[in-house]
Short mmCIF file of C-alpha atoms in Angstrom, two decimals:
data_model
loop_
_atom_site.label_atom_id
_atom_site.label_comp_id
_atom_site.label_asym_id
_atom_site.label_seq_id
_atom_site.Cartn_x
_atom_site.Cartn_y
_atom_site.Cartn_z
CA ALA A 1 100.17 -72.12 13.48
CA PRO A 2 97.58 -71.75 16.05
CA GLY A 3 97.78 -68.99 18.03
CA ALA A 4 100.79 -67.26 15.96
CA PHE A 5 99.18 -63.82 15.51
CA ALA A 6 98.34 -63.65 19.28
CA MET A 7 101.70 -64.94 20.48
CA GLN A 8 103.23 -62.10 18.40
CA LEU A 9 100.82 -59.40 19.50
CA ALA A 10 101.74 -60.51 22.88
CA ALA A 11 105.50 -60.30 22.08
CA ILE A 12 104.91 -56.68 21.07
CA PHE A 13 103.36 -55.69 24.20
CA PHE A 14 106.29 -57.53 26.14
CA ALA A 15 108.88 -55.75 23.85
CA LEU A 16 107.51 -52.28 24.75
CA ALA A 17 107.20 -53.02 28.29
CA ALA A 18 110.93 -54.16 28.38
CA LEU A 19 111.81 -50.68 27.37
CA GLY A 20 110.02 -48.98 30.27
CA GLY A 21 111.66 -52.06 32.61
CA LEU A 22 115.11 -51.32 31.04
CA THR A 23 114.65 -47.58 31.61
CA MET A 24 113.45 -48.25 35.07
CA ALA A 25 116.21 -50.52 35.88
CA GLY A 26 118.69 -48.14 34.41
CA MET A 27 117.57 -45.40 36.58
CA ARG A 28 117.97 -47.80 39.88
CA ALA A 29 121.34 -48.64 39.01
CA ALA A 30 122.12 -44.92 38.91
CA GLY A 31 121.14 -44.35 42.12
CA THR A 32 117.38 -43.16 41.86
CA PRO A 33 115.76 -45.03 44.37
CA ARG A 34 112.29 -45.21 42.69
CA PRO A 35 111.21 -44.37 39.21
CA PRO A 36 108.20 -42.28 38.66
CA THR A 37 105.09 -43.77 39.46
CA TRP A 38 103.51 -43.24 36.12
CA LEU A 39 106.52 -45.05 34.39
CA ALA A 40 106.04 -48.04 36.73
CA LEU A 41 102.23 -47.96 36.25
CA GLY A 42 102.82 -48.12 32.58
CA HIS A 43 105.29 -50.66 32.37
CA GLY A 44 102.87 -52.94 34.48
CA ALA A 45 99.95 -52.06 32.53
CA ILE A 46 101.63 -52.97 29.50
CA ALA A 47 102.97 -55.92 30.43
CA ALA A 48 99.75 -57.12 31.90
CA THR A 49 98.21 -56.52 28.73
CA GLY A 50 100.58 -58.85 26.95
CA LEU A 51 100.30 -61.17 29.76
CA VAL A 52 96.35 -61.25 29.39
CA THR A 53 96.67 -61.63 25.62
CA LEU A 54 99.14 -64.72 26.07
CA ILE A 55 96.70 -66.11 28.84
CA TYR A 56 93.83 -65.80 26.47
CA THR A 57 95.24 -67.42 23.69
CA ALA A 58 96.55 -70.20 25.81
CA ALA A 59 93.00 -70.91 27.02
CA THR A 60 91.39 -70.96 23.68
CA GLN A 61 94.56 -72.22 21.28
CA SER A 62 96.90 -75.11 21.28
CA LEU A 63 100.40 -73.46 21.76
CA PRO A 64 103.91 -74.81 21.43
CA THR A 65 105.13 -76.22 24.95
CA VAL A 66 107.89 -73.58 25.02
CA ALA A 67 105.18 -70.80 24.70
CA LEU A 68 103.25 -72.45 27.62
CA LEU A 69 106.58 -72.20 29.54
CA ALA A 70 107.20 -68.50 28.57
CA LEU A 71 103.60 -67.94 30.03
CA GLY A 72 104.84 -69.95 33.29
CA CYS A 73 107.82 -67.43 33.49
CA PHE A 74 105.85 -64.21 32.72
CA VAL A 75 103.25 -64.95 35.69
CA LEU A 76 106.58 -65.12 37.92
CA ALA A 77 107.92 -62.00 36.46
CA ALA A 78 104.35 -60.38 36.91
CA ILE A 79 104.31 -61.63 40.80
CA GLY A 80 107.56 -60.26 41.13
CA GLY A 81 106.86 -56.92 39.49
CA ALA A 82 103.71 -56.48 41.49
CA THR A 83 105.58 -57.41 44.97
CA ILE A 84 108.53 -54.58 44.13
CA PHE A 85 105.69 -52.11 43.40
CA LEU A 86 103.44 -52.90 46.31
CA LEU A 87 106.09 -53.62 48.94
CA PHE A 88 108.75 -50.99 47.96
CA HIS A 89 107.69 -48.29 45.55
CA LEU A 90 104.03 -47.67 47.01
CA ARG A 91 105.55 -47.40 50.47
CA GLY A 92 108.22 -45.10 49.26
CA LYS A 93 111.19 -47.56 49.69
CA PRO A 94 114.05 -47.76 47.44
CA LEU A 95 113.57 -50.78 45.11
CA PRO A 96 116.09 -53.38 45.85
CA LEU A 97 118.04 -53.85 43.16
CA PRO A 98 118.60 -57.52 43.36
CA LEU A 99 114.72 -57.98 43.05
CA VAL A 100 114.70 -55.41 40.31
CA ILE A 101 117.49 -57.80 38.60
CA GLY A 102 115.50 -60.96 39.46
CA HIS A 103 112.22 -59.78 37.77
CA GLY A 104 114.11 -58.47 34.94
CA LEU A 105 115.97 -61.61 34.27
CA ILE A 106 112.72 -63.79 34.55
CA ALA A 107 110.89 -61.56 32.23
CA VAL A 108 113.80 -61.59 29.60
CA THR A 109 114.00 -65.44 29.76
CA ALA A 110 110.47 -65.46 29.39
CA PHE A 111 110.47 -63.15 26.23
CA VAL A 112 113.21 -65.67 24.91
CA LEU A 113 111.08 -68.42 25.38
CA LEU A 114 108.14 -66.86 23.49
CA LEU A 115 110.48 -65.87 20.57
CA PHE A 116 111.04 -69.43 20.60
CA GLY A 117 107.48 -70.30 20.37
CA ILE A 118 106.83 -67.91 17.60
CA PHE A 119 109.72 -68.69 15.38
CA GLN A 120 109.74 -72.50 15.76
#
């Protein structure tokens, strides 16, 4: 299928980003106001790599509709993550748990949609 390898590569990046995201969400739920900056930046960089991979693939190959829906959700998740980082983390404020959870749920939804695109 067109784009299959690139979608798989993006999924690997997103899975790695999810490990960092789950770690940070757990830290926040346990009461830590903010994760270490290196972890937040690493999470964002790996997720951005997956996003760029998926955007490039969508721009150059035909992808299943469900993969395009995943891409849209990943863009929303990226906007949410950037907002959390810029408006809270960099300003030394505790990360709002509802935003952290919402960001994660959108990203998980996107990931599941991407997996459907890969394995359909």
